[in-house]
């Protein structure tokens, strides 16, 4: 049975545009702040007890807020849908973000790979500064306020919350994706957008660790390898093996398989081919040496009488040695000058193509971002406004955009937030909030 509509009261009748922002994550805070700066009266509704819970844990609690890459590299980091962001990046990009944070008292620094972090190495500093900024502009932040649906026909009318209806002719949806649901992002925005007729590209975890079949990986749990190359392959049902992606950098062994920056990046490609055949990773532990150079080095080294086990620390991290001995089948006490050419070949093969069978991807709870979301064809990239519903705007991860690691995803949330906030505030209509009585 339908509940009777709660009585509606006016809480404010403002000559300024009234903007409702749903979700106080990175994108929602930016949208609320920019809308207020642009002259709107803003209410920011957050379902959780605190703002920006995902931003506060981003980058292992340090928040890799953006990257120094140029615009084209940035766009490329988002893959096919990256072009959608040209407009937003033209209006608010990495230097604008760093300037704004500086203005709010948060200095930033650049690390390896152009990754930008707060100098304090504390993500809370970024989140708190944005929250202070937003409050100082008069935005009303309502915590523990979950939006259940958006009221609209062809034009937005407002949002329905646990406590009743709040009316406005501009609503910014910044509810995030489906990953790390304990931070508040459980996919509500996809459902709400779909109810209004938007096409949702199937949301799925991206930037997630890979589960491997080989049991020996567990023995390497905690081992991080730097400067290695990982290649991802798909072998389809006809037996055809296809290269899917290649990354150079750092990876990590875990109790279930592999993780770390290059694995997370490759997982974006694995998501798309999962279920289409056998997926394998090949790790090149010595990417700086060609096959011939590696053979030449071993031939040179194998003139001594050192035991195989005592020689290996020259070649590999200590934790890998017992596994490597097992995989080569070479007795650990064999003097290296007794290693046959065939065994040496096996060693080179393992050093260059250490093979792992990928049997799964870790679940959404553990993924960094969501691939999929509101179809970009249905959003105006210049304003972030829905092409289907007037007055409805989209920000951040709820949109079908996602990038590799490196600070790109947060910059996208900030940039789309900036544009949506400004557009929603400037759209011309003069609004007023009304809120349904919760008594
Ligand atoms: C562990 C981890 C580390 C990461 N590290 C980085 C990094 O270092 N650099 C980087 O660029 N990216 C990083 N990311 C990705 C980045 O954090 C996200 O892409 C970004 O936070 C998305 O911002 P958003 O505002 O779109 O969504 P979110 O930050 O997820 O915010 C959405 C907000 O909406 C609220 N909400 C949801 N539904 C409702 C509702 N119905 N009513 C009211 N409120 C609602 C949620 O509670 C939440 O506060 C990381 C992600 C994770 C999980």
Short mmCIF file of N, CA and C and ligand atoms in Angstrom, two decimals, residues 22-28 45-48 52-55 57-59 63-65 145-147 174-177 179-180 183-185 188 192 367-369 395-398 407-411 413, ligand 1:
data_model
loop_
_atom_site.label_atom_id
_atom_site.label_comp_id
_atom_site.label_asym_id
_atom_site.label_seq_id
_atom_site.Cartn_x
_atom_site.Cartn_y
_atom_site.Cartn_z
N UNK A 22 23.30 15.23 -4.48
CA UNK A 22 23.10 13.94 -3.82
C UNK A 22 24.44 13.22 -3.75
N UNK A 23 24.99 13.05 -2.54
CA UNK A 23 26.26 12.37 -2.34
C UNK A 23 27.38 13.35 -2.07
N UNK A 24 27.96 13.26 -0.85
CA UNK A 24 29.05 14.19 -0.48
C UNK A 24 30.40 13.50 -0.59
N UNK A 25 30.66 12.87 -1.74
CA UNK A 25 31.99 12.34 -2.02
C UNK A 25 32.83 13.44 -2.64
N UNK A 26 33.94 13.04 -3.27
CA UNK A 26 34.83 14.03 -3.90
C UNK A 26 34.06 14.89 -4.90
N UNK A 27 33.30 14.24 -5.78
CA UNK A 27 32.58 14.96 -6.83
C UNK A 27 31.45 15.81 -6.28
N UNK A 28 30.71 15.27 -5.31
CA UNK A 28 29.57 15.99 -4.74
C UNK A 28 30.01 17.23 -3.97
N UNK A 45 23.07 16.37 0.25
CA UNK A 45 22.52 15.24 1.01
C UNK A 45 23.48 14.07 0.97
N UNK A 46 23.85 13.58 2.13
CA UNK A 46 24.79 12.47 2.21
C UNK A 46 24.18 11.37 3.07
N UNK A 47 24.17 10.17 2.53
CA UNK A 47 23.53 9.07 3.27
C UNK A 47 24.33 8.65 4.51
N UNK A 48 25.64 8.85 4.48
CA UNK A 48 26.48 8.38 5.58
C UNK A 48 26.63 9.40 6.69
N UNK A 52 32.75 12.36 2.28
CA UNK A 52 33.93 11.89 1.54
C UNK A 52 34.65 10.69 2.15
N UNK A 53 33.87 9.66 2.48
CA UNK A 53 34.52 8.51 3.13
C UNK A 53 35.48 7.78 2.19
N UNK A 54 35.17 7.78 0.89
CA UNK A 54 36.09 7.10 -0.03
C UNK A 54 37.36 7.93 -0.26
N UNK A 55 37.17 9.24 -0.40
CA UNK A 55 38.33 10.12 -0.58
C UNK A 55 39.29 9.99 0.62
N UNK A 57 40.03 7.41 2.31
CA UNK A 57 40.88 6.20 2.29
C UNK A 57 41.64 6.08 0.96
N UNK A 58 41.41 7.02 0.06
CA UNK A 58 42.05 6.93 -1.27
C UNK A 58 43.57 6.99 -1.15
N UNK A 59 44.23 6.31 -2.08
CA UNK A 59 45.70 6.33 -2.10
C UNK A 59 46.29 5.88 -0.78
N UNK A 63 45.56 9.95 -0.51
CA UNK A 63 44.81 10.60 -1.59
C UNK A 63 45.68 11.12 -2.72
N UNK A 64 45.78 10.29 -3.73
CA UNK A 64 46.45 10.69 -4.97
C UNK A 64 45.42 11.48 -5.77
N UNK A 65 45.40 12.82 -5.54
CA UNK A 65 44.27 13.64 -6.00
C UNK A 65 44.26 13.93 -7.49
N UNK A 145 21.30 11.25 5.43
CA UNK A 145 20.10 11.55 4.62
C UNK A 145 20.21 10.83 3.29
N UNK A 146 19.58 9.69 3.21
CA UNK A 146 19.67 8.91 1.97
C UNK A 146 18.56 9.30 1.01
N UNK A 147 18.96 9.57 -0.21
CA UNK A 147 17.97 9.88 -1.25
C UNK A 147 17.48 8.56 -1.84
N UNK A 174 25.63 12.57 -7.52
CA UNK A 174 27.07 12.29 -7.32
C UNK A 174 27.22 11.14 -6.34
N UNK A 175 26.54 10.04 -6.65
CA UNK A 175 26.44 8.93 -5.69
C UNK A 175 27.53 7.89 -5.84
N UNK A 176 28.49 8.08 -6.75
CA UNK A 176 29.60 7.15 -6.89
C UNK A 176 29.20 5.85 -7.57
N UNK A 177 30.06 4.82 -7.40
CA UNK A 177 29.84 3.55 -8.10
C UNK A 177 29.33 2.46 -7.19
N UNK A 179 31.76 0.10 -5.78
CA UNK A 179 32.87 -0.53 -5.07
C UNK A 179 33.06 0.06 -3.68
N UNK A 180 33.70 -0.71 -2.81
CA UNK A 180 33.87 -0.30 -1.41
C UNK A 180 32.54 0.22 -0.84
N UNK A 183 31.81 2.59 2.10
CA UNK A 183 32.01 4.05 2.06
C UNK A 183 30.72 4.76 1.60
N UNK A 184 29.67 3.99 1.35
CA UNK A 184 28.38 4.61 0.99
C UNK A 184 27.97 4.43 -0.45
N UNK A 185 28.91 3.98 -1.30
CA UNK A 185 28.56 3.84 -2.72
C UNK A 185 28.06 2.42 -2.97
N UNK A 188 23.17 3.24 -5.75
CA UNK A 188 21.85 3.89 -5.73
C UNK A 188 21.65 4.78 -6.97
N UNK A 192 18.52 5.04 -9.61
CA UNK A 192 17.71 6.25 -9.73
C UNK A 192 17.73 6.79 -11.17
N UNK A 367 37.35 -3.48 -5.15
CA UNK A 367 37.82 -2.81 -6.37
C UNK A 367 37.95 -1.31 -6.13
N UNK A 368 38.85 -0.69 -6.86
CA UNK A 368 39.09 0.75 -6.66
C UNK A 368 38.01 1.57 -7.38
N UNK A 369 37.64 1.18 -8.56
CA UNK A 369 36.59 1.93 -9.27
C UNK A 369 35.59 0.99 -9.94
N UNK A 395 27.77 13.46 -11.93
CA UNK A 395 29.13 13.79 -11.52
C UNK A 395 29.88 12.52 -11.09
N UNK A 396 31.12 12.40 -11.49
CA UNK A 396 32.02 11.37 -10.95
C UNK A 396 31.73 9.97 -11.42
N UNK A 397 31.90 9.04 -10.51
CA UNK A 397 31.91 7.63 -10.86
C UNK A 397 30.55 7.08 -11.28
N UNK A 398 29.48 7.81 -11.01
CA UNK A 398 28.16 7.34 -11.46
C UNK A 398 28.09 7.36 -13.00
N UNK A 407 45.62 8.94 -9.98
CA UNK A 407 44.99 10.21 -9.62
C UNK A 407 43.98 10.67 -10.65
N UNK A 408 43.79 9.86 -11.69
CA UNK A 408 42.89 10.26 -12.78
C UNK A 408 41.42 10.22 -12.35
N UNK A 409 41.06 9.21 -11.57
CA UNK A 409 39.65 9.06 -11.20
C UNK A 409 39.18 10.19 -10.31
N UNK A 410 40.01 10.58 -9.35
CA UNK A 410 39.60 11.70 -8.49
C UNK A 410 39.52 12.99 -9.28
N UNK A 411 40.48 13.21 -10.19
CA UNK A 411 40.42 14.44 -11.00
C UNK A 411 39.12 14.47 -11.81
N UNK A 413 36.28 13.13 -10.99
CA UNK A 413 35.17 13.46 -10.07
C UNK A 413 35.18 14.97 -9.79
C1 LIG B 1 40.52 2.09 -1.71
C2 LIG B 1 40.41 3.12 -2.79
C3 LIG B 1 41.47 3.93 -3.08
C4 LIG B 1 41.38 4.89 -4.10
N1 LIG B 1 42.45 5.68 -4.34
C5 LIG B 1 42.36 6.61 -5.31
C6 LIG B 1 43.43 7.51 -5.53
O1 LIG B 1 44.41 7.57 -4.77
N2 LIG B 1 43.33 8.38 -6.59
C7 LIG B 1 42.22 8.41 -7.40
O2 LIG B 1 42.18 9.20 -8.34
N3 LIG B 1 41.17 7.60 -7.18
C8 LIG B 1 41.21 6.72 -6.14
N4 LIG B 1 40.14 5.92 -5.90
C9 LIG B 1 38.91 6.14 -6.70
C10 LIG B 1 38.20 7.41 -6.22
O3 LIG B 1 38.20 7.44 -4.81
C11 LIG B 1 36.76 7.46 -6.75
O4 LIG B 1 36.78 7.35 -8.14
C12 LIG B 1 36.10 8.79 -6.34
O5 LIG B 1 35.99 8.84 -4.93
C13 LIG B 1 34.72 8.91 -6.96
O6 LIG B 1 34.13 10.07 -6.46
P1 LIG B 1 32.54 10.25 -6.46
O7 LIG B 1 32.29 11.55 -5.80
O8 LIG B 1 32.03 10.03 -7.81
O9 LIG B 1 31.99 9.05 -5.57
P2 LIG B 1 32.24 8.68 -4.04
O10 LIG B 1 33.51 9.23 -3.57
O11 LIG B 1 32.02 7.22 -3.95
O12 LIG B 1 31.07 9.43 -3.28
C14 LIG B 1 29.72 9.06 -3.42
C15 LIG B 1 28.97 9.57 -2.19
O13 LIG B 1 27.56 9.44 -2.42
C16 LIG B 1 26.95 8.97 -1.23
N5 LIG B 1 25.70 8.34 -1.61
C17 LIG B 1 25.54 7.21 -2.33
N6 LIG B 1 24.23 6.93 -2.49
C18 LIG B 1 23.56 7.94 -1.85
C19 LIG B 1 22.16 8.20 -1.67
N7 LIG B 1 21.23 7.40 -2.16
N8 LIG B 1 21.82 9.31 -0.97
C20 LIG B 1 22.75 10.14 -0.45
N9 LIG B 1 24.09 9.91 -0.59
C21 LIG B 1 24.47 8.82 -1.29
C22 LIG B 1 27.97 8.02 -0.64
O14 LIG B 1 27.76 7.77 0.73
C23 LIG B 1 29.28 8.76 -0.94
O15 LIG B 1 29.62 9.64 0.11
C24 LIG B 1 40.18 5.00 -4.86
C25 LIG B 1 39.10 4.19 -4.55
C26 LIG B 1 39.20 3.26 -3.53
C27 LIG B 1 38.01 2.41 -3.20
#
